Amino acid sequence: MEDPENPEIAEQKREMAGVFSRGAATYDQVGPLFFSHFGRRLVELAQIPEGASVLDIATGRGAVLFPAAEAVGPQGHVTGIDLSKDMVKETGREIERRNIKNVQVQVMDAEHLDVPGESFDVVFCSFAIFFFPQLERAVLEMKRVLKPGGRVAVSTWGPLDQSAKWYTDLLESYLIEKKQ
């Protein structure tokens, strides 16, 4: 998580990893399986070929990771990365529980991918791209690790529906520090 170029960005990343680590045990495990639903759909839309090599950036609890593992089949491989060591730990436990052999998870920074170039057929980032403090660097890293002819599949939020403004107002009323 250390960013040798900018200590403020490194601190932002430590804070973000801490937030997700604190929620890791129950993240997308209780209530409606929101991220799992959209993760599966993103994998469907990406049309991953069997035997492919896949990178899932900001894997969380595996909303994309597990459907991608099914899609690539036993000859393919899926690597999930996340800044949160506790997300990685919880997802690693689920991989072991399911006895999945073609998947690995590790703590890694999307802006500094510690993998060789041209390693993956598909790179995913589901509902996380807006967390990257240096988005351009993260996108360049995605491009660097993508094999020629590979693809990137991203999901994010759409425009705010004004009928849900009450929800945003409610959330903002509970913020300790309002951002300007």
Short mmCIF file of N, CA and C in Angstrom, two decimals:
data_model
loop_
_atom_site.label_atom_id
_atom_site.label_comp_id
_atom_site.label_asym_id
_atom_site.label_seq_id
_atom_site.Cartn_x
_atom_site.Cartn_y
_atom_site.Cartn_z
N MET A 1 0.80 -1.19 0.00
CA MET A 1 0.00 0.00 0.00
C MET A 1 0.85 1.26 0.00
N GLU A 2 2.12 1.11 0.28
CA GLU A 2 2.96 2.29 0.30
C GLU A 2 3.10 2.84 -1.11
N ASP A 3 2.85 4.11 -1.24
CA ASP A 3 3.06 4.79 -2.51
C ASP A 3 4.30 5.65 -2.33
N PRO A 4 5.43 5.23 -2.93
CA PRO A 4 6.68 5.95 -2.71
C PRO A 4 6.64 7.39 -3.20
N GLU A 5 5.70 7.69 -4.07
CA GLU A 5 5.64 9.02 -4.64
C GLU A 5 4.78 9.99 -3.83
N ASN A 6 3.85 9.47 -3.01
CA ASN A 6 2.93 10.37 -2.36
C ASN A 6 2.42 9.78 -1.04
N PRO A 7 2.94 10.27 0.10
CA PRO A 7 2.50 9.73 1.39
C PRO A 7 1.03 9.97 1.69
N GLU A 8 0.44 11.05 1.17
CA GLU A 8 -0.99 11.31 1.39
C GLU A 8 -1.85 10.25 0.72
N ILE A 9 -1.47 9.85 -0.47
CA ILE A 9 -2.22 8.80 -1.18
C ILE A 9 -2.05 7.47 -0.45
N ALA A 10 -0.85 7.20 0.03
CA ALA A 10 -0.62 5.97 0.79
C ALA A 10 -1.52 5.94 2.03
N GLU A 11 -1.66 7.06 2.71
CA GLU A 11 -2.53 7.14 3.89
C GLU A 11 -3.99 6.92 3.50
N GLN A 12 -4.44 7.50 2.40
CA GLN A 12 -5.82 7.28 1.92
C GLN A 12 -6.06 5.79 1.70
N LYS A 13 -5.10 5.13 1.11
CA LYS A 13 -5.24 3.69 0.83
C LYS A 13 -5.28 2.88 2.12
N ARG A 14 -4.45 3.24 3.10
CA ARG A 14 -4.48 2.53 4.39
C ARG A 14 -5.84 2.70 5.06
N GLU A 15 -6.38 3.92 5.01
CA GLU A 15 -7.69 4.17 5.61
C GLU A 15 -8.78 3.37 4.90
N MET A 16 -8.75 3.36 3.57
CA MET A 16 -9.75 2.62 2.80
C MET A 16 -9.65 1.12 3.09
N ALA A 17 -8.44 0.60 3.13
CA ALA A 17 -8.26 -0.82 3.44
C ALA A 17 -8.79 -1.13 4.83
N GLY A 18 -8.59 -0.21 5.77
CA GLY A 18 -9.09 -0.40 7.13
C GLY A 18 -10.60 -0.46 7.18
N VAL A 19 -11.26 0.41 6.43
CA VAL A 19 -12.72 0.42 6.39
C VAL A 19 -13.23 -0.93 5.89
N PHE A 20 -12.66 -1.41 4.80
CA PHE A 20 -13.13 -2.67 4.23
C PHE A 20 -12.71 -3.87 5.09
N SER A 21 -11.58 -3.77 5.76
CA SER A 21 -11.19 -4.86 6.66
C SER A 21 -12.16 -4.99 7.82
N ARG A 22 -12.62 -3.87 8.34
CA ARG A 22 -13.57 -3.92 9.46
C ARG A 22 -14.91 -4.54 9.04
N GLY A 23 -15.29 -4.41 7.80
CA GLY A 23 -16.55 -4.99 7.33
C GLY A 23 -16.43 -6.33 6.64
N ALA A 24 -15.21 -6.85 6.55
CA ALA A 24 -14.96 -8.05 5.74
C ALA A 24 -15.77 -9.27 6.14
N ALA A 25 -15.95 -9.48 7.43
CA ALA A 25 -16.61 -10.71 7.89
C ALA A 25 -18.04 -10.84 7.38
N THR A 26 -18.73 -9.72 7.21
CA THR A 26 -20.14 -9.79 6.78
C THR A 26 -20.39 -9.15 5.42
N TYR A 27 -19.36 -8.63 4.79
CA TYR A 27 -19.51 -7.93 3.51
C TYR A 27 -20.17 -8.84 2.47
N ASP A 28 -21.30 -8.42 1.95
CA ASP A 28 -22.08 -9.15 0.95
C ASP A 28 -22.44 -10.57 1.39
N GLN A 29 -22.51 -10.77 2.71
CA GLN A 29 -22.87 -12.08 3.25
C GLN A 29 -24.20 -12.07 3.97
N VAL A 30 -24.70 -10.88 4.27
CA VAL A 30 -25.99 -10.74 4.95
C VAL A 30 -26.88 -9.82 4.11
N GLY A 31 -28.16 -10.01 4.25
CA GLY A 31 -29.09 -9.20 3.46
C GLY A 31 -29.07 -9.62 2.00
N PRO A 32 -29.61 -8.77 1.14
CA PRO A 32 -29.61 -9.10 -0.29
C PRO A 32 -28.18 -9.20 -0.82
N LEU A 33 -27.92 -10.18 -1.63
CA LEU A 33 -26.58 -10.38 -2.17
C LEU A 33 -26.36 -9.47 -3.38
N PHE A 34 -26.32 -8.19 -3.09
CA PHE A 34 -26.22 -7.15 -4.11
C PHE A 34 -25.00 -7.34 -5.00
N PHE A 35 -23.82 -7.36 -4.40
CA PHE A 35 -22.59 -7.43 -5.19
C PHE A 35 -22.47 -8.77 -5.92
N SER A 36 -22.92 -9.84 -5.29
CA SER A 36 -22.88 -11.15 -5.94
C SER A 36 -23.75 -11.17 -7.19
N HIS A 37 -24.91 -10.58 -7.11
CA HIS A 37 -25.81 -10.52 -8.27
C HIS A 37 -25.13 -9.80 -9.44
N PHE A 38 -24.61 -8.61 -9.17
CA PHE A 38 -24.01 -7.83 -10.25
C PHE A 38 -22.66 -8.39 -10.68
N GLY A 39 -21.95 -9.05 -9.77
CA GLY A 39 -20.69 -9.70 -10.14
C GLY A 39 -20.92 -10.81 -11.15
N ARG A 40 -21.93 -11.64 -10.87
CA ARG A 40 -22.26 -12.72 -11.80
C ARG A 40 -22.66 -12.16 -13.17
N ARG A 41 -23.44 -11.10 -13.15
CA ARG A 41 -23.89 -10.50 -14.42
C ARG A 41 -22.72 -9.91 -15.20
N LEU A 42 -21.78 -9.28 -14.50
CA LEU A 42 -20.60 -8.72 -15.18
C LEU A 42 -19.79 -9.83 -15.83
N VAL A 43 -19.64 -10.95 -15.16
CA VAL A 43 -18.91 -12.09 -15.72
C VAL A 43 -19.65 -12.61 -16.96
N GLU A 44 -20.96 -12.71 -16.89
CA GLU A 44 -21.74 -13.15 -18.06
C GLU A 44 -21.50 -12.23 -19.25
N LEU A 45 -21.56 -10.93 -19.01
CA LEU A 45 -21.40 -9.96 -20.10
C LEU A 45 -20.00 -9.98 -20.69
N ALA A 46 -18.99 -10.31 -19.89
CA ALA A 46 -17.61 -10.34 -20.36
C ALA A 46 -17.32 -11.53 -21.28
N GLN A 47 -18.16 -12.55 -21.22
CA GLN A 47 -18.00 -13.74 -22.07
C GLN A 47 -16.57 -14.28 -22.02
N ILE A 48 -16.17 -14.68 -20.84
CA ILE A 48 -14.82 -15.20 -20.63
C ILE A 48 -14.69 -16.56 -21.31
N PRO A 49 -13.65 -16.75 -22.10
CA PRO A 49 -13.46 -18.08 -22.71
C PRO A 49 -12.94 -19.09 -21.68
N GLU A 50 -13.29 -20.34 -21.87
CA GLU A 50 -12.75 -21.40 -21.01
C GLU A 50 -11.23 -21.39 -21.13
N GLY A 51 -10.57 -21.66 -20.03
CA GLY A 51 -9.12 -21.71 -20.02
C GLY A 51 -8.45 -20.35 -19.88
N ALA A 52 -9.22 -19.30 -19.76
CA ALA A 52 -8.67 -17.94 -19.68
C ALA A 52 -7.98 -17.69 -18.35
N SER A 53 -7.14 -16.68 -18.35
CA SER A 53 -6.50 -16.18 -17.15
C SER A 53 -7.15 -14.84 -16.81
N VAL A 54 -7.67 -14.71 -15.58
CA VAL A 54 -8.49 -13.57 -15.19
C VAL A 54 -7.91 -12.89 -13.96
N LEU A 55 -7.95 -11.56 -13.94
CA LEU A 55 -7.60 -10.77 -12.77
C LEU A 55 -8.85 -10.04 -12.30
N ASP A 56 -9.16 -10.19 -11.01
CA ASP A 56 -10.30 -9.49 -10.41
C ASP A 56 -9.75 -8.47 -9.42
N ILE A 57 -9.78 -7.20 -9.80
CA ILE A 57 -9.25 -6.12 -8.98
C ILE A 57 -10.31 -5.68 -7.98
N ALA A 58 -9.89 -5.52 -6.72
CA ALA A 58 -10.80 -5.18 -5.62
C ALA A 58 -11.83 -6.30 -5.46
N THR A 59 -11.32 -7.49 -5.32
CA THR A 59 -12.15 -8.70 -5.32
C THR A 59 -13.15 -8.76 -4.17
N GLY A 60 -12.87 -8.09 -3.06
CA GLY A 60 -13.80 -8.14 -1.93
C GLY A 60 -14.03 -9.57 -1.49
N ARG A 61 -15.29 -9.96 -1.39
CA ARG A 61 -15.64 -11.32 -0.97
C ARG A 61 -15.90 -12.25 -2.16
N GLY A 62 -15.47 -11.84 -3.35
CA GLY A 62 -15.50 -12.76 -4.48
C GLY A 62 -16.72 -12.69 -5.37
N ALA A 63 -17.41 -11.57 -5.40
CA ALA A 63 -18.62 -11.44 -6.22
C ALA A 63 -18.35 -11.71 -7.69
N VAL A 64 -17.18 -11.34 -8.17
CA VAL A 64 -16.77 -11.63 -9.55
C VAL A 64 -15.88 -12.87 -9.57
N LEU A 65 -15.05 -13.01 -8.57
CA LEU A 65 -14.06 -14.07 -8.52
C LEU A 65 -14.66 -15.47 -8.71
N PHE A 66 -15.71 -15.78 -7.94
CA PHE A 66 -16.27 -17.13 -7.99
C PHE A 66 -16.99 -17.42 -9.32
N PRO A 67 -17.82 -16.50 -9.84
CA PRO A 67 -18.40 -16.78 -11.15
C PRO A 67 -17.34 -16.85 -12.27
N ALA A 68 -16.28 -16.05 -12.14
CA ALA A 68 -15.21 -16.10 -13.14
C ALA A 68 -14.50 -17.45 -13.09
N ALA A 69 -14.31 -17.99 -11.89
CA ALA A 69 -13.67 -19.31 -11.75
C ALA A 69 -14.51 -20.39 -12.44
N GLU A 70 -15.82 -20.29 -12.29
CA GLU A 70 -16.71 -21.23 -12.98
C GLU A 70 -16.58 -21.08 -14.50
N ALA A 71 -16.53 -19.83 -14.96
CA ALA A 71 -16.50 -19.57 -16.40
C ALA A 71 -15.21 -20.06 -17.06
N VAL A 72 -14.06 -19.89 -16.38
CA VAL A 72 -12.80 -20.31 -17.01
C VAL A 72 -12.60 -21.81 -16.96
N GLY A 73 -13.32 -22.48 -16.05
CA GLY A 73 -13.19 -23.92 -15.94
C GLY A 73 -11.87 -24.33 -15.31
N PRO A 74 -11.66 -25.63 -15.17
CA PRO A 74 -10.47 -26.13 -14.46
C PRO A 74 -9.15 -25.81 -15.16
N GLN A 75 -9.18 -25.54 -16.45
CA GLN A 75 -7.95 -25.22 -17.17
C GLN A 75 -7.58 -23.74 -17.07
N GLY A 76 -8.52 -22.90 -16.63
CA GLY A 76 -8.26 -21.48 -16.49
C GLY A 76 -7.80 -21.14 -15.08
N HIS A 77 -7.55 -19.86 -14.87
CA HIS A 77 -7.09 -19.41 -13.56
C HIS A 77 -7.61 -18.01 -13.28
N VAL A 78 -7.99 -17.76 -12.02
CA VAL A 78 -8.48 -16.45 -11.59
C VAL A 78 -7.66 -15.99 -10.39
N THR A 79 -7.16 -14.77 -10.48
CA THR A 79 -6.45 -14.14 -9.38
C THR A 79 -7.28 -12.96 -8.90
N GLY A 80 -7.56 -12.94 -7.62
CA GLY A 80 -8.27 -11.82 -7.02
C GLY A 80 -7.32 -11.02 -6.16
N ILE A 81 -7.39 -9.70 -6.28
CA ILE A 81 -6.56 -8.84 -5.43
C ILE A 81 -7.44 -7.83 -4.71
N ASP A 82 -6.98 -7.42 -3.55
CA ASP A 82 -7.70 -6.42 -2.77
C ASP A 82 -6.70 -5.73 -1.84
N LEU A 83 -6.95 -4.48 -1.53
CA LEU A 83 -6.12 -3.75 -0.57
C LEU A 83 -6.36 -4.23 0.86
N SER A 84 -7.52 -4.77 1.13
CA SER A 84 -7.90 -5.17 2.48
C SER A 84 -7.43 -6.59 2.79
N LYS A 85 -6.51 -6.70 3.74
CA LYS A 85 -6.01 -8.03 4.10
C LYS A 85 -7.11 -8.91 4.68
N ASP A 86 -8.09 -8.32 5.36
CA ASP A 86 -9.17 -9.12 5.92
C ASP A 86 -10.14 -9.60 4.85
N MET A 87 -10.37 -8.80 3.82
CA MET A 87 -11.18 -9.28 2.69
C MET A 87 -10.48 -10.47 2.03
N VAL A 88 -9.19 -10.34 1.84
CA VAL A 88 -8.42 -11.44 1.23
C VAL A 88 -8.49 -12.67 2.12
N LYS A 89 -8.36 -12.49 3.42
CA LYS A 89 -8.41 -13.62 4.35
C LYS A 89 -9.78 -14.31 4.30
N GLU A 90 -10.86 -13.53 4.36
CA GLU A 90 -12.21 -14.11 4.33
C GLU A 90 -12.48 -14.81 2.99
N THR A 91 -12.07 -14.20 1.91
CA THR A 91 -12.28 -14.81 0.59
C THR A 91 -11.43 -16.06 0.44
N GLY A 92 -10.22 -16.03 0.98
CA GLY A 92 -9.36 -17.23 0.98
C GLY A 92 -10.01 -18.39 1.72
N ARG A 93 -10.66 -18.09 2.83
CA ARG A 93 -11.38 -19.13 3.58
C ARG A 93 -12.50 -19.74 2.74
N GLU A 94 -13.20 -18.87 2.02
CA GLU A 94 -14.31 -19.36 1.17
C GLU A 94 -13.77 -20.21 0.02
N ILE A 95 -12.64 -19.83 -0.54
CA ILE A 95 -12.01 -20.64 -1.60
C ILE A 95 -11.68 -22.03 -1.05
N GLU A 96 -11.11 -22.07 0.14
CA GLU A 96 -10.79 -23.36 0.77
C GLU A 96 -12.06 -24.15 1.07
N ARG A 97 -13.08 -23.48 1.61
CA ARG A 97 -14.34 -24.16 1.94
C ARG A 97 -14.95 -24.80 0.70
N ARG A 98 -14.88 -24.08 -0.43
CA ARG A 98 -15.44 -24.60 -1.69
C ARG A 98 -14.49 -25.55 -2.41
N ASN A 99 -13.25 -25.64 -1.92
CA ASN A 99 -12.23 -26.50 -2.51
C ASN A 99 -11.99 -26.15 -3.98
N ILE A 100 -11.83 -24.87 -4.25
CA ILE A 100 -11.57 -24.39 -5.61
C ILE A 100 -10.07 -24.33 -5.82
N LYS A 101 -9.60 -24.95 -6.87
CA LYS A 101 -8.16 -25.08 -7.11
C LYS A 101 -7.60 -24.06 -8.10
N ASN A 102 -8.46 -23.43 -8.90
CA ASN A 102 -7.96 -22.54 -9.95
C ASN A 102 -8.08 -21.06 -9.59
N VAL A 103 -8.06 -20.76 -8.28
CA VAL A 103 -8.25 -19.39 -7.81
C VAL A 103 -7.23 -19.09 -6.72
N GLN A 104 -6.73 -17.88 -6.73
CA GLN A 104 -5.90 -17.40 -5.63
C GLN A 104 -6.28 -15.96 -5.32
N VAL A 105 -6.09 -15.54 -4.08
CA VAL A 105 -6.33 -14.16 -3.69
C VAL A 105 -5.11 -13.65 -2.94
N GLN A 106 -4.86 -12.35 -3.11
CA GLN A 106 -3.72 -11.76 -2.42
C GLN A 106 -3.94 -10.26 -2.23
N VAL A 107 -3.25 -9.74 -1.23
CA VAL A 107 -3.28 -8.31 -0.98
C VAL A 107 -2.39 -7.65 -2.03
N MET A 108 -2.98 -6.69 -2.74
CA MET A 108 -2.23 -5.98 -3.76
C MET A 108 -2.94 -4.67 -4.08
N ASP A 109 -2.17 -3.69 -4.51
CA ASP A 109 -2.65 -2.37 -4.87
C ASP A 109 -2.87 -2.32 -6.38
N ALA A 110 -4.07 -1.96 -6.79
CA ALA A 110 -4.40 -1.90 -8.22
C ALA A 110 -3.57 -0.88 -8.97
N GLU A 111 -3.04 0.10 -8.26
CA GLU A 111 -2.21 1.12 -8.91
C GLU A 111 -0.76 0.69 -9.04
N HIS A 112 -0.41 -0.45 -8.43
CA HIS A 112 0.95 -0.99 -8.48
C HIS A 112 0.84 -2.51 -8.55
N LEU A 113 0.37 -3.03 -9.67
CA LEU A 113 0.16 -4.47 -9.81
C LEU A 113 1.51 -5.20 -9.85
N ASP A 114 1.68 -6.14 -8.96
CA ASP A 114 2.91 -6.90 -8.86
C ASP A 114 2.79 -8.20 -9.66
N VAL A 115 2.53 -8.04 -10.95
CA VAL A 115 2.44 -9.18 -11.87
C VAL A 115 3.09 -8.77 -13.19
N PRO A 116 3.59 -9.75 -13.93
CA PRO A 116 4.20 -9.42 -15.22
C PRO A 116 3.19 -8.84 -16.21
N GLY A 117 3.67 -8.08 -17.15
CA GLY A 117 2.82 -7.54 -18.21
C GLY A 117 2.24 -8.66 -19.06
N GLU A 118 1.12 -8.36 -19.69
CA GLU A 118 0.44 -9.28 -20.61
C GLU A 118 0.17 -10.65 -19.96
N SER A 119 -0.34 -10.63 -18.74
CA SER A 119 -0.59 -11.87 -17.99
C SER A 119 -2.04 -12.36 -18.04
N PHE A 120 -3.00 -11.47 -18.36
CA PHE A 120 -4.41 -11.82 -18.21
C PHE A 120 -5.21 -11.59 -19.48
N ASP A 121 -6.15 -12.52 -19.72
CA ASP A 121 -7.07 -12.39 -20.84
C ASP A 121 -8.19 -11.40 -20.54
N VAL A 122 -8.61 -11.37 -19.26
CA VAL A 122 -9.69 -10.48 -18.83
C VAL A 122 -9.30 -9.87 -17.48
N VAL A 123 -9.55 -8.57 -17.35
CA VAL A 123 -9.35 -7.87 -16.08
C VAL A 123 -10.70 -7.29 -15.67
N PHE A 124 -11.12 -7.61 -14.45
CA PHE A 124 -12.39 -7.11 -13.90
C PHE A 124 -12.12 -6.09 -12.81
N CYS A 125 -13.05 -5.16 -12.67
CA CYS A 125 -13.09 -4.26 -11.52
C CYS A 125 -14.56 -3.89 -11.30
N SER A 126 -15.15 -4.48 -10.29
CA SER A 126 -16.59 -4.32 -10.07
C SER A 126 -16.86 -3.41 -8.87
N PHE A 127 -17.54 -2.31 -9.13
CA PHE A 127 -17.95 -1.35 -8.10
C PHE A 127 -16.78 -0.90 -7.22
N ALA A 128 -15.64 -0.61 -7.84
CA ALA A 128 -14.49 -0.16 -7.05
C ALA A 128 -13.64 0.88 -7.75
N ILE A 129 -13.80 1.05 -9.03
CA ILE A 129 -12.90 1.92 -9.78
C ILE A 129 -12.91 3.36 -9.25
N PHE A 130 -14.01 3.77 -8.66
CA PHE A 130 -14.14 5.12 -8.12
C PHE A 130 -13.38 5.30 -6.81
N PHE A 131 -12.82 4.22 -6.24
CA PHE A 131 -12.04 4.32 -5.02
C PHE A 131 -10.56 4.62 -5.28
N PHE A 132 -10.12 4.48 -6.51
CA PHE A 132 -8.70 4.63 -6.80
C PHE A 132 -8.30 6.11 -6.78
N PRO A 133 -7.39 6.50 -5.90
CA PRO A 133 -7.00 7.90 -5.85
C PRO A 133 -6.26 8.35 -7.11
N GLN A 134 -5.62 7.41 -7.79
CA GLN A 134 -4.90 7.71 -9.02
C GLN A 134 -5.47 6.83 -10.14
N LEU A 135 -6.66 7.18 -10.57
CA LEU A 135 -7.38 6.35 -11.54
C LEU A 135 -6.56 6.09 -12.80
N GLU A 136 -5.91 7.11 -13.30
CA GLU A 136 -5.13 6.93 -14.53
C GLU A 136 -4.05 5.86 -14.35
N ARG A 137 -3.39 5.88 -13.20
CA ARG A 137 -2.35 4.87 -12.92
C ARG A 137 -2.97 3.47 -12.87
N ALA A 138 -4.13 3.34 -12.23
CA ALA A 138 -4.79 2.03 -12.14
C ALA A 138 -5.17 1.53 -13.54
N VAL A 139 -5.71 2.40 -14.37
CA VAL A 139 -6.11 2.00 -15.72
C VAL A 139 -4.88 1.61 -16.55
N LEU A 140 -3.80 2.35 -16.40
CA LEU A 140 -2.57 1.99 -17.12
C LEU A 140 -2.03 0.64 -16.65
N GLU A 141 -2.18 0.35 -15.37
CA GLU A 141 -1.77 -0.96 -14.86
C GLU A 141 -2.65 -2.07 -15.44
N MET A 142 -3.95 -1.82 -15.52
CA MET A 142 -4.85 -2.81 -16.13
C MET A 142 -4.42 -3.09 -17.56
N LYS A 143 -4.13 -2.03 -18.28
CA LYS A 143 -3.70 -2.18 -19.68
C LYS A 143 -2.38 -2.95 -19.76
N ARG A 144 -1.46 -2.65 -18.87
CA ARG A 144 -0.14 -3.30 -18.88
C ARG A 144 -0.24 -4.80 -18.69
N VAL A 145 -1.12 -5.25 -17.79
CA VAL A 145 -1.19 -6.68 -17.48
C VAL A 145 -2.13 -7.45 -18.41
N LEU A 146 -2.83 -6.74 -19.28
CA LEU A 146 -3.77 -7.37 -20.21
C LEU A 146 -3.03 -7.92 -21.43
N LYS A 147 -3.34 -9.15 -21.79
CA LYS A 147 -2.77 -9.74 -23.00
C LYS A 147 -3.32 -9.02 -24.23
N PRO A 148 -2.58 -9.03 -25.34
CA PRO A 148 -3.13 -8.44 -26.57
C PRO A 148 -4.46 -9.12 -26.92
N GLY A 149 -5.45 -8.31 -27.25
CA GLY A 149 -6.77 -8.83 -27.58
C GLY A 149 -7.64 -9.09 -26.37
N GLY A 150 -7.09 -8.87 -25.16
CA GLY A 150 -7.86 -9.09 -23.93
C GLY A 150 -8.86 -7.97 -23.71
N ARG A 151 -9.62 -8.10 -22.64
CA ARG A 151 -10.61 -7.06 -22.36
C ARG A 151 -10.70 -6.74 -20.89
N VAL A 152 -11.15 -5.52 -20.64
CA VAL A 152 -11.39 -5.04 -19.28
C VAL A 152 -12.90 -4.92 -19.12
N ALA A 153 -13.41 -5.40 -18.00
CA ALA A 153 -14.85 -5.31 -17.70
C ALA A 153 -15.00 -4.61 -16.35
N VAL A 154 -15.75 -3.50 -16.36
CA VAL A 154 -15.91 -2.66 -15.17
C VAL A 154 -17.39 -2.43 -14.93
N SER A 155 -17.78 -2.44 -13.66
CA SER A 155 -19.13 -2.00 -13.32
C SER A 155 -19.00 -0.86 -12.32
N THR A 156 -19.94 0.07 -12.42
CA THR A 156 -19.96 1.21 -11.51
C THR A 156 -21.38 1.71 -11.39
N TRP A 157 -21.58 2.69 -10.56
CA TRP A 157 -22.91 3.26 -10.36
C TRP A 157 -23.29 4.13 -11.53
N GLY A 158 -24.58 4.21 -11.80
CA GLY A 158 -25.11 5.11 -12.81
C GLY A 158 -25.46 6.44 -12.17
N PRO A 159 -26.05 7.32 -12.94
CA PRO A 159 -26.46 8.61 -12.38
C PRO A 159 -27.49 8.41 -11.26
N LEU A 160 -27.45 9.30 -10.30
CA LEU A 160 -28.39 9.23 -9.19
C LEU A 160 -29.80 9.52 -9.67
N ASP A 161 -30.68 8.61 -9.36
CA ASP A 161 -32.09 8.79 -9.65
C ASP A 161 -32.65 9.77 -8.63
N GLN A 162 -33.23 10.86 -9.07
CA GLN A 162 -33.71 11.89 -8.15
C GLN A 162 -34.79 11.37 -7.20
N SER A 163 -35.46 10.30 -7.55
CA SER A 163 -36.46 9.75 -6.63
C SER A 163 -35.80 9.13 -5.40
N ALA A 164 -34.48 8.90 -5.45
CA ALA A 164 -33.77 8.32 -4.31
C ALA A 164 -32.96 9.39 -3.56
N LYS A 165 -33.19 10.64 -3.85
CA LYS A 165 -32.44 11.71 -3.19
C LYS A 165 -32.62 11.66 -1.67
N TRP A 166 -33.78 11.23 -1.21
CA TRP A 166 -34.02 11.12 0.23
C TRP A 166 -32.98 10.24 0.90
N TYR A 167 -32.54 9.18 0.19
CA TYR A 167 -31.57 8.24 0.73
C TYR A 167 -30.20 8.92 0.88
N THR A 168 -29.79 9.64 -0.15
CA THR A 168 -28.53 10.37 -0.09
C THR A 168 -28.57 11.40 1.03
N ASP A 169 -29.67 12.12 1.14
CA ASP A 169 -29.80 13.12 2.21
C ASP A 169 -29.70 12.46 3.59
N LEU A 170 -30.31 11.29 3.74
CA LEU A 170 -30.26 10.57 5.00
C LEU A 170 -28.82 10.16 5.33
N LEU A 171 -28.13 9.60 4.36
CA LEU A 171 -26.74 9.21 4.58
C LEU A 171 -25.89 10.41 4.96
N GLU A 172 -26.06 11.51 4.24
CA GLU A 172 -25.27 12.70 4.52
C GLU A 172 -25.55 13.25 5.91
N SER A 173 -26.75 13.10 6.41
CA SER A 173 -27.08 13.61 7.74
C SER A 173 -26.32 12.88 8.84
N TYR A 174 -25.82 11.66 8.56
CA TYR A 174 -25.08 10.89 9.55
C TYR A 174 -23.58 10.98 9.40
N LEU A 175 -23.10 11.70 8.39
CA LEU A 175 -21.67 11.86 8.22
C LEU A 175 -21.10 12.69 9.37
N ILE A 176 -19.99 12.25 9.89
CA ILE A 176 -19.34 12.99 10.96
C ILE A 176 -18.69 14.25 10.39
N GLU A 177 -18.01 14.08 9.29
CA GLU A 177 -17.33 15.20 8.65
C GLU A 177 -17.87 15.32 7.23
N LYS A 178 -18.49 16.41 6.93
CA LYS A 178 -19.02 16.60 5.57
C LYS A 178 -17.90 17.07 4.66
N LYS A 179 -17.79 16.43 3.52
CA LYS A 179 -16.80 16.79 2.51
C LYS A 179 -17.30 17.95 1.69
N GLN A 180 -16.44 18.88 1.42
CA GLN A 180 -16.82 20.05 0.61
C GLN A 180 -16.47 19.82 -0.83
#
